[in-house]
XYZ file of C-alpha atoms in Angstrom:
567
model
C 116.154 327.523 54.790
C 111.980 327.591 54.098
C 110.245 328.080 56.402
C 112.627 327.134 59.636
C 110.564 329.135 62.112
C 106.896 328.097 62.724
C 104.979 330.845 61.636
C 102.369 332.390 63.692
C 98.980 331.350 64.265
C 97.790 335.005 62.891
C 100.020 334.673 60.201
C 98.350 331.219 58.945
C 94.856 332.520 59.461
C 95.730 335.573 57.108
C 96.822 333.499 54.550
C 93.776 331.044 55.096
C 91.535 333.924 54.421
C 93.476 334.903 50.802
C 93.537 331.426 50.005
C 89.372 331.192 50.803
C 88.938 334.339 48.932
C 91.233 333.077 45.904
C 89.029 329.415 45.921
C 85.969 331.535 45.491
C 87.673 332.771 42.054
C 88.828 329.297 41.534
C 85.203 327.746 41.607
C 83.676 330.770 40.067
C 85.415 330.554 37.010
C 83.607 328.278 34.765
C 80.246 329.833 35.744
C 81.604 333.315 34.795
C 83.039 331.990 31.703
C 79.769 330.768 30.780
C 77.504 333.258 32.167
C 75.246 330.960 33.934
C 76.073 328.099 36.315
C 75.215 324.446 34.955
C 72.419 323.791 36.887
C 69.836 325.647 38.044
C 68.850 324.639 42.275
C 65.930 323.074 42.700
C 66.236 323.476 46.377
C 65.848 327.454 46.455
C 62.241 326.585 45.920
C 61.190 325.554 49.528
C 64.028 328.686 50.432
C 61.870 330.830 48.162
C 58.477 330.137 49.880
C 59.768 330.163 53.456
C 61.238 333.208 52.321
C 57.926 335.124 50.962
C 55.421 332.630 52.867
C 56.846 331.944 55.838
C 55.903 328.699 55.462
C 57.792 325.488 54.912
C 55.378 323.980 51.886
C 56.565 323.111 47.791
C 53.333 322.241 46.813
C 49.661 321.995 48.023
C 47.737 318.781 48.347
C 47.460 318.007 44.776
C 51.253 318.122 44.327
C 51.064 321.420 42.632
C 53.932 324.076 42.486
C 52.199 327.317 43.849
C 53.068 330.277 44.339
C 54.164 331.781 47.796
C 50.907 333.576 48.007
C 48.618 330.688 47.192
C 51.154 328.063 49.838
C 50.720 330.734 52.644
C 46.959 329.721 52.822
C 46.574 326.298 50.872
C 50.152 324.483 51.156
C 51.111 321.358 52.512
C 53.902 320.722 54.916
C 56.744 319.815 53.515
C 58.363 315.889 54.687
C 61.606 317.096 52.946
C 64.833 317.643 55.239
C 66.964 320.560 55.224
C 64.725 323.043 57.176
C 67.788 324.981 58.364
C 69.015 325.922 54.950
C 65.437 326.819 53.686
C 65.483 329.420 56.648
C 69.041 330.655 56.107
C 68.019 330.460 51.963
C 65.465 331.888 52.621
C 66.484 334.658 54.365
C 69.613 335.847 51.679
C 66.381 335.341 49.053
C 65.881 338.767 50.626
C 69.003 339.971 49.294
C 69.438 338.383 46.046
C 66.908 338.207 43.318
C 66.255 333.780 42.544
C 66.031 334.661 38.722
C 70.508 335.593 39.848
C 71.829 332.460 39.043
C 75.332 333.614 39.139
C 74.423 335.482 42.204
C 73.639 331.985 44.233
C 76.632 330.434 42.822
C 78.827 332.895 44.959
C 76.817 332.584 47.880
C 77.319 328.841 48.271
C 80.757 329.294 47.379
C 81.330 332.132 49.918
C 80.083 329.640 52.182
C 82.054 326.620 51.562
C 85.069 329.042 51.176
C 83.984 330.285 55.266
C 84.150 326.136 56.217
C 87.739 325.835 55.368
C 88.568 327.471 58.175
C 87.004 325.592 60.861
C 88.054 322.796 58.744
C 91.752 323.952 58.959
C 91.833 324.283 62.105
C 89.968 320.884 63.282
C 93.248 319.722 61.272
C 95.547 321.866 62.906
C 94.418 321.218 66.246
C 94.633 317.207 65.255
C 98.061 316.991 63.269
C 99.708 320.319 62.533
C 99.730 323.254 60.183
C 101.165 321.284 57.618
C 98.778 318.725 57.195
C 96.252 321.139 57.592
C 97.012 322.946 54.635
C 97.720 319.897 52.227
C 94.176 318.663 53.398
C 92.572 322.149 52.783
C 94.260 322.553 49.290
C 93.078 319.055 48.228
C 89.023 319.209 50.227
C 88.993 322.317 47.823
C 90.238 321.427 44.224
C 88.257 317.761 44.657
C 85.834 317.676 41.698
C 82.998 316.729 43.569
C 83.429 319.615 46.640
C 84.377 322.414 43.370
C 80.850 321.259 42.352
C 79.254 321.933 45.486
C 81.007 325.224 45.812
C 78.392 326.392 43.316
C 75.809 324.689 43.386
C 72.957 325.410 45.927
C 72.442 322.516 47.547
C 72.294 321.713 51.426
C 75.366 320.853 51.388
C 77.032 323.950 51.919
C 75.677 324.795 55.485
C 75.822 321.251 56.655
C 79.762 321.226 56.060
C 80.163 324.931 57.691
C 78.294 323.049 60.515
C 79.943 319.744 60.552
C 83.495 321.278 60.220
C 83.042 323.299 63.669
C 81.904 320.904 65.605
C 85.214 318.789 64.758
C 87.057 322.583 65.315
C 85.199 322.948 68.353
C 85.699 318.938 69.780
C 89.298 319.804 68.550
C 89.769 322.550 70.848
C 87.901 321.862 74.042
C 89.024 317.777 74.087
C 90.829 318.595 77.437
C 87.022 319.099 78.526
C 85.394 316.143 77.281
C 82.170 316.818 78.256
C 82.256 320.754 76.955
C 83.924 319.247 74.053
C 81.017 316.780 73.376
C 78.287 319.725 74.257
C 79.834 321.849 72.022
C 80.317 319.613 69.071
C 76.471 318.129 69.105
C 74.666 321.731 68.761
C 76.823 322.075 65.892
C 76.165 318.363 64.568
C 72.118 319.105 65.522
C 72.824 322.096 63.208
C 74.431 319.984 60.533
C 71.477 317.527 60.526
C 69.124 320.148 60.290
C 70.476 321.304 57.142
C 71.001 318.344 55.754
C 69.205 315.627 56.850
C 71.404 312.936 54.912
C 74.129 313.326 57.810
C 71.765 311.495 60.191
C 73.487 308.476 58.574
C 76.383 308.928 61.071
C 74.592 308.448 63.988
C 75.085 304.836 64.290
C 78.647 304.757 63.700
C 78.707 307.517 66.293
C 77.167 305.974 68.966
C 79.424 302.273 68.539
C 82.597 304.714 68.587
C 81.025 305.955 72.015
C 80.815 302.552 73.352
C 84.435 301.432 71.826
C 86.187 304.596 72.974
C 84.619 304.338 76.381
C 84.864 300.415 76.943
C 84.912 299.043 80.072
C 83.577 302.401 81.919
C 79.660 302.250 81.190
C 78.915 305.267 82.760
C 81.203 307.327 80.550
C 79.394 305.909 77.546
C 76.155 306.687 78.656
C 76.640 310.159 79.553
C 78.690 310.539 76.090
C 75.479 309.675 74.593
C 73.563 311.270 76.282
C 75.434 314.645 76.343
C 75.939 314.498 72.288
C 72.803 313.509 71.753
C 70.266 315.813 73.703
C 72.974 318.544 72.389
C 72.319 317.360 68.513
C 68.276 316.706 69.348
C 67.247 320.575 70.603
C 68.914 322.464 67.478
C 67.852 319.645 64.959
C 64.329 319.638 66.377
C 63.394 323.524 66.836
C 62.254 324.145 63.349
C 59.518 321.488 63.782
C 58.089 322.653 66.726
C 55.268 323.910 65.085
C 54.528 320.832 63.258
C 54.938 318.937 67.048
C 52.414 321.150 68.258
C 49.395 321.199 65.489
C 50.001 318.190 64.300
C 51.474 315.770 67.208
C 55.075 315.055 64.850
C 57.577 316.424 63.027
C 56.529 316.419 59.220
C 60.037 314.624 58.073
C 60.340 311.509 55.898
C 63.560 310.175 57.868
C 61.854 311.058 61.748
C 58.875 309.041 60.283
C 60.785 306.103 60.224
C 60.422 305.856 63.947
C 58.330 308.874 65.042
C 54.570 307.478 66.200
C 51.805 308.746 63.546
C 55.139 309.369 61.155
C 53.691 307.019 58.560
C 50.740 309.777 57.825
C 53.441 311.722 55.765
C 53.554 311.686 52.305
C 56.388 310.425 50.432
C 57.547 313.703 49.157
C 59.999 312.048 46.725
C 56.878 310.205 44.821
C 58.011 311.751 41.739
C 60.896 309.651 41.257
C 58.671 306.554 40.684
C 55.654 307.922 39.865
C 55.251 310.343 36.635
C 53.600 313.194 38.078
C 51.455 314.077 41.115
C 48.304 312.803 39.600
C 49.116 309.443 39.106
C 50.696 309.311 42.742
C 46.944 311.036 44.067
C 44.107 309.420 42.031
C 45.809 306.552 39.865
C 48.343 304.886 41.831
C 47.070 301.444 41.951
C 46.710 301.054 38.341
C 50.250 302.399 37.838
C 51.452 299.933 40.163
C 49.892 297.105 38.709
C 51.294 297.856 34.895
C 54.711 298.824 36.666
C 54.598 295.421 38.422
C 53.658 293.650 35.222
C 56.859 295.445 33.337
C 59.349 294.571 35.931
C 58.294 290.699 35.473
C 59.509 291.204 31.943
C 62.665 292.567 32.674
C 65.786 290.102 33.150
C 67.025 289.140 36.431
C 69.840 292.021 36.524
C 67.172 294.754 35.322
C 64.784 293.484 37.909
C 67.610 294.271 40.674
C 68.852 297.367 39.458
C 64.759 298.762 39.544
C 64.272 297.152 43.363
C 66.006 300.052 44.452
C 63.023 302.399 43.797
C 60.582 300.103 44.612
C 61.680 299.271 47.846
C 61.803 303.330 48.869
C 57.858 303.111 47.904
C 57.056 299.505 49.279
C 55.587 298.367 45.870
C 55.068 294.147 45.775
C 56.005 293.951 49.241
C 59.766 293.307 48.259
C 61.143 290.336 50.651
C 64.283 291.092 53.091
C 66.344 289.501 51.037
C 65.837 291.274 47.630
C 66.394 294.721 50.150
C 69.575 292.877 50.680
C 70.479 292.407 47.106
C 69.940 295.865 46.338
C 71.796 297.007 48.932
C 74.643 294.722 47.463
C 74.521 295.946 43.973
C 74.104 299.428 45.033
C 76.848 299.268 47.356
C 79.352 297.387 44.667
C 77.914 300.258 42.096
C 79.138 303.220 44.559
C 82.724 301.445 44.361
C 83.663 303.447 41.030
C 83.066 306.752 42.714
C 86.295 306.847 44.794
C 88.123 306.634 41.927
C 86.516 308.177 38.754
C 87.812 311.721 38.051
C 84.502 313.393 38.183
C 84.663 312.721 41.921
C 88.275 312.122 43.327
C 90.272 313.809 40.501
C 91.461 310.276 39.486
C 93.815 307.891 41.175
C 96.524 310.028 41.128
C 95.171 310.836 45.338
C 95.024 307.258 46.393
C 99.024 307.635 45.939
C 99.119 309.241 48.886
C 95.514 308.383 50.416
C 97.009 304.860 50.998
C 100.246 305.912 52.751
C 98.133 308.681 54.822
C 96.121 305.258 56.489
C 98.916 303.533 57.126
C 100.995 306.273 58.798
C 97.766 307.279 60.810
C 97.280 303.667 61.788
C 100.895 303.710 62.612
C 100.569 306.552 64.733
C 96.790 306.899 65.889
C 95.012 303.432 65.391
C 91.751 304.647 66.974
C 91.343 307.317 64.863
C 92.414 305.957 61.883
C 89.221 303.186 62.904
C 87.081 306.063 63.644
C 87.725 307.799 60.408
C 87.739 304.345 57.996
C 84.631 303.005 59.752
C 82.617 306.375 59.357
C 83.851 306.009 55.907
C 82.409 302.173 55.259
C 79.016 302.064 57.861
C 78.622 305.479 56.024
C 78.129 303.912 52.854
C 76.302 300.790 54.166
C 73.846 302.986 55.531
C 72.829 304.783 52.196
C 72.832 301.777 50.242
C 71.530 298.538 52.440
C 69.347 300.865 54.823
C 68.291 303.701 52.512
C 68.592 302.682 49.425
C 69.910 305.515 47.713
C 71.288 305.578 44.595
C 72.917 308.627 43.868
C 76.331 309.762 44.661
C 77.007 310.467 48.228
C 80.928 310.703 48.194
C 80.473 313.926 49.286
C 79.642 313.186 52.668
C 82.704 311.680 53.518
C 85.252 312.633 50.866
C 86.660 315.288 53.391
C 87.993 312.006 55.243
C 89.663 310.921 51.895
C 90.936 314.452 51.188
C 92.606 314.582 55.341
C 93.817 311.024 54.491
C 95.719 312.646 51.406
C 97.207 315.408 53.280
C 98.670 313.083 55.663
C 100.159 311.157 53.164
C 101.928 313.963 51.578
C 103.530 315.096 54.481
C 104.471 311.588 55.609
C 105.968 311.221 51.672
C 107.931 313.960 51.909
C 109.145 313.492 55.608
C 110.350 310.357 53.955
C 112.112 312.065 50.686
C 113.598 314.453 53.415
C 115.240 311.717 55.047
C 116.848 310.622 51.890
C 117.647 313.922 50.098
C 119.060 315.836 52.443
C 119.032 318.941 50.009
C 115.497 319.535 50.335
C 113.362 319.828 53.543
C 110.025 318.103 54.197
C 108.227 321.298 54.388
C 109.630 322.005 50.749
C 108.902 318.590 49.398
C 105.179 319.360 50.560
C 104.633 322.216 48.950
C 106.364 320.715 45.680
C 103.806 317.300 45.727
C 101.016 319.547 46.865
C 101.783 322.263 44.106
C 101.742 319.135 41.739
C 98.699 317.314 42.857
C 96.710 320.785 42.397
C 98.038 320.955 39.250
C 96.639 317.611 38.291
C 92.923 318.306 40.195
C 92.707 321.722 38.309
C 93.495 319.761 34.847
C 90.401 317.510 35.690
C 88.320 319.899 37.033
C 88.403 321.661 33.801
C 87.962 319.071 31.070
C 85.181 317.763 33.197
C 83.158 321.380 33.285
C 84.162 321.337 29.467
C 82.054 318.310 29.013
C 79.228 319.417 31.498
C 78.487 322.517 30.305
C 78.631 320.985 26.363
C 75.372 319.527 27.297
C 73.930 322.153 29.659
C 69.620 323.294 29.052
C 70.066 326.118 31.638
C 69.065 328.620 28.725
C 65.856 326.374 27.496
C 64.857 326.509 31.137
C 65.429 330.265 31.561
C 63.628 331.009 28.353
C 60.713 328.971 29.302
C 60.444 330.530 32.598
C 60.378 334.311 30.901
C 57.436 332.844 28.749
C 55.289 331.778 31.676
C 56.249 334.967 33.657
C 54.597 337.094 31.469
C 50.972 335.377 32.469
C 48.823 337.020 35.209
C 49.898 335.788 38.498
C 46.589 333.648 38.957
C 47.284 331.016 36.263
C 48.356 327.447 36.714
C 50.031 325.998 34.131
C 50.457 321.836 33.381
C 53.648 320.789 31.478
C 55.168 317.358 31.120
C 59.031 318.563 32.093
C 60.638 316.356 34.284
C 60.062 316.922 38.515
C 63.566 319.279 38.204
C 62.747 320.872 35.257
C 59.356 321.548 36.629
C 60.654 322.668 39.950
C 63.012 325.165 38.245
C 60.638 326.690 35.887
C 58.165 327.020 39.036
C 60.926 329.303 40.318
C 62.315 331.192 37.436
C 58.395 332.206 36.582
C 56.925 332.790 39.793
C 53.602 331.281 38.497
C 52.088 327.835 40.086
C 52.807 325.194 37.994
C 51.678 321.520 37.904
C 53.794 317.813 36.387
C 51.275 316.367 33.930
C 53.012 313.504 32.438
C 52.661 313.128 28.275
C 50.800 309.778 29.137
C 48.899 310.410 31.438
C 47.108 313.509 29.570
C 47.151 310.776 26.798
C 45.194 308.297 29.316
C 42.793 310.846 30.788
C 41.636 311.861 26.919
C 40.913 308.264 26.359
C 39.162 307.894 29.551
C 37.368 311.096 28.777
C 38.129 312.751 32.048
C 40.520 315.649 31.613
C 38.285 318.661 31.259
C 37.116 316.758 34.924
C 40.991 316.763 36.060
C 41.904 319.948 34.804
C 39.269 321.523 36.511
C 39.973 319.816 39.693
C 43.627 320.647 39.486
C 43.022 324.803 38.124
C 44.858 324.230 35.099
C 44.582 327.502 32.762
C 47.435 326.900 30.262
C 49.246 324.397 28.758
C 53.273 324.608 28.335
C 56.121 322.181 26.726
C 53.573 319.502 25.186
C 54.112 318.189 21.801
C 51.637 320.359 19.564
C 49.483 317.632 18.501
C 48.678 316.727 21.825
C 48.511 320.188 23.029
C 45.941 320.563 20.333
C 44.258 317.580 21.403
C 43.663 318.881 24.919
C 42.275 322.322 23.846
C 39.700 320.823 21.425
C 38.300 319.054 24.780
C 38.765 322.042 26.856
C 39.018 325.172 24.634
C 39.471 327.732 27.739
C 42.987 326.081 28.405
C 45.420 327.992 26.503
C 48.424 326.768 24.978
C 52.150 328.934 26.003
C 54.298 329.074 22.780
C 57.847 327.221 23.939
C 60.463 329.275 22.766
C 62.898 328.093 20.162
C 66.159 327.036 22.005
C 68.601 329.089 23.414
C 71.064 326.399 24.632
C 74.117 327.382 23.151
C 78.057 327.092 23.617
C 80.004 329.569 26.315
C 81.489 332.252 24.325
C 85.366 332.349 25.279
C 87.415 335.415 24.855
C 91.136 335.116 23.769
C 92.098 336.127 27.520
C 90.079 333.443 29.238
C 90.611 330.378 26.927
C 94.464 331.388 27.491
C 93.927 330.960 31.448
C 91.986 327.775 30.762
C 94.352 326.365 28.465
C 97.128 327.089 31.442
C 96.131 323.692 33.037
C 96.424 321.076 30.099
């Protein structure tokens, strides 16, 4: 007797709203429980200066974190991506205080929570309400999409983005070339907040000739349409780089962009140990790097191509690209089925029937969705090289495959026990699988936020906030840590590595390279070599770290009784 009559559009949209307003909640939880989130964004940085500055700059040409009002006149461009979510950042930074760490959380997962709809109804429009509500449970209790829900990260806009265009293609497919109009301003928009999403150009353009075959002038103008469509929204916040400079300041359009190659690597930091090295000392870094590497065994020497090939240091050949690729590609295997990302195996149970029934019933888009899925992942690992995890990207596939599955299991259990109908049987599995991704979800923030330095970093940046505005401060934390503490403090703030300080006393040059570089006070150093630099340089003062505040999330009775509900 559940549920015999379809129930009304309006009707499903008011429950999609509770159930977005209930996720935010959900994915609020552990960073209420602790007070803090586990992380603190490096990304609001760029958001914070575009913000205050107006201008889209991180550092100046030294590498140094300034502040806004020292960027607005003496910043460099930035190469980084993301441009649209430093101006939408940016413009909430207006709202909400940067030091609100909690406060940022909720934004980005307001915003993920506002993407399930579009989302929802890309799957309605595609399958039915059913589906579309199995897929939108499981896309939202995935580890790694709970994780972006509060995090700040581009992320967040690009899916809002990328989820209506597939509404919008969804809806206005009976007017193909609306349809394709539509859904490339919003993919323009999703590339323009996150840059990483360029990646599915390729496959898009072969599904335009595949679709399409045989009529050649209905894959051109597919092309064409999408792509002019996805060009003018990606391209409008460069236009003022385009017009001073002749290019877009981007690392990815200097890949094919004439004059790109002037652009600094802005990711120099995760070879190189701090801006100076990259700047003034780069070729003797490279040789001793070089030298190391020889030393290392075969398999060490392949898994540390991966960074030297994003830098082109020793001229790797084409084929050692191609054996990174390989072992970065076999190393991104694990990912679709550790917990931490996909909740487990327990969703390939129905992953695995959802692909077969949608082969069954669909081939082409089953293809469509399985090869965006593979060339996805070739892309980052044999063409980019990345390393880190980029499940994300495409797990909304996985989580759609899922929800198909489901429903085809329990269409199937219908069939054989008549007592129970298929809609029932949905909401049983899906009830169960929840279950199961809420479990996970919760003895994986356990062990994240056992080992989380969000306090250290906080207390550190309350240290350097009470300096005058004018001071630059060098410290050896890592390029995050650095970034964050740049933020938290509002003071400028430059990455001197421990050896390199080391280096430049025994050359005799640091009262030379402090000068050059501002540097007023020293923070974070070990004391002996913070000593060590003020006997050379007695004007630099040394900032006091404060003892460490990392400690455990207090729990109240109430709340370790809700999280003990899912064990």
């Amino acid at each position: 007797m559940l549920l015999r009559r379809p129930l009304p559009l309006s009707v499903h949209l008011l429950l999609l709203a509770l159930f977005a307003c209930a996720m935010v909640g959900v994915w609020m939880l552990p960073v209420l429980v602790a007070g803090y989130p586990d992380d603190i964004p490096t990304l609001l940085l760029q958001a914070r200066n575009f913000g205050e500055a107006g201008v889209f700059s991180v550092t100046d040409h030294l590498g140094r974190y300034l502040t806004p009002e020292l960027l607005r006149t003496g910043g460099s461009i930035s190469a980084d991506g993301g441009r649209l979510s430093a101006i939408v950042f940016g413009w909430i930074g207006t709202f909400i205080p940067y030091t609100n760490l909690i406060g940022w959380s909720l934004v980005t997962s307001v915003l993920l929570a506002v993407s399930l709809f579009p989302w929802w109804i890309a799957v309605r429009q595609f399958f039915d309400a059913r589906v579309a509500w199995i897929a939108t449970v499981i896309f939202s209790l995935m580890p790694i999409y709970w994780y972006e829900a509060i995090y700040v990260s581009n992320y967040q806009l690009a899916f809002l983005f990328l989820f209506c265009g597939f509404a919008s293609f969804a809806l206005l497919r009976k007017r193909p070339l609306l349809a394709l109009a539509v859904a490339g301003i919003f993919f323009g928009l999703t590339v323009s907040a996150k840059d990483t999403f360029l990646v599915f150009v390729p496959w898009f353009v072969f599904c335009a000739f595949w679709l399409a075959w045989g009529d050649i002038r209905k894959q051109i103008l597919t092309i064409f349409v999408f792509g002019i469509c996805s060009l003018v929204p990606y391209m409008l916040p460069y236009i003022g780089d385009i017009q001073t400079l002749g290019y877009p300041v981007n690392q990815n359009i200097a890949r094919v962009w004439p004059g790109g190659k002037e652009i600094e690597n802005e990711i120099y930091l995760h070879l190189y140990p701090d801006p100076y090295t990259y700047f003034f000392d780069r070729e003797h870094f490279e040789k001793e790097l070089l030298a190391r590497v020889e030393t290392l065994s075969t398999l060490q020497r392949l898994q540390y191509q991966k960074i030297l090939l994003n830098f082109d240091v020793g001229k790797p050949s084409m084929f050692t690209a191609f054996l990174n690729g390989t072992w970065l590609f076999v190393g991104s295997i694990p990912s679709y089925f550790q917990q931490d990302t996909m909740g487990g195996f327990v969703l390939w149970l129905f992953i695995l029937p959802g692909i077969l029934f949608l082969w069954k019933k669909d081939r082409r888009f089953a293809i469509t969705l399985l090869g965006l899925l593979f060339f996805t992942e070739l892309g980052i690992r044999y063409v980019l090289h990345f390393n880190r995890e980029h499940l994300m990207d495409t797990g909304w596939a996985l989580a759609l495959f899922a929800g198909i599955g489901v429903a085809a299991v329990a269409d199937s259990l219908a069939g054989s026990w008549k007592k129970y109908s298929a809609v029932f049987l949905s909401i049983a599995i899906t009830v169960l699988v929840a279950g199961q991704l809420l479990q996970i979800n919760r003895t994986r923030f356990a062990r994240i936020y056992a080992k989380v330095i969000v306090q250290d970093i906080v207390a550190g940046a309350e240290a350097l906030h009470k300096l005058t505005p004018n001071v630059i401060v060098a410290t050896p934390l890592p390029p995050s840590r650095s970034t964050q503490v740049a933020l938290l403090s509002d003071r400028s703030v430059v990455l001197f590595s421990e050896a390199t300080i080391r280096r430049l006393l025994e050359q005799g040059i640091l009262p030379k390279v402090f000068k050059q570089y501002g540097v007023t006070h020293v923070f974070g150093y070990p004391e002996t070599l913070a000593r060590a630099m003020r006997r050379v340089m007695p004007t630099v003062q040394i900032v006091v770290e404060p003892a460490s505040q990392s400690t455990s999330p207090r729990v109240t009775p109430g709340v370790r009784w809700l999280l003990h509900l899912f064990r």
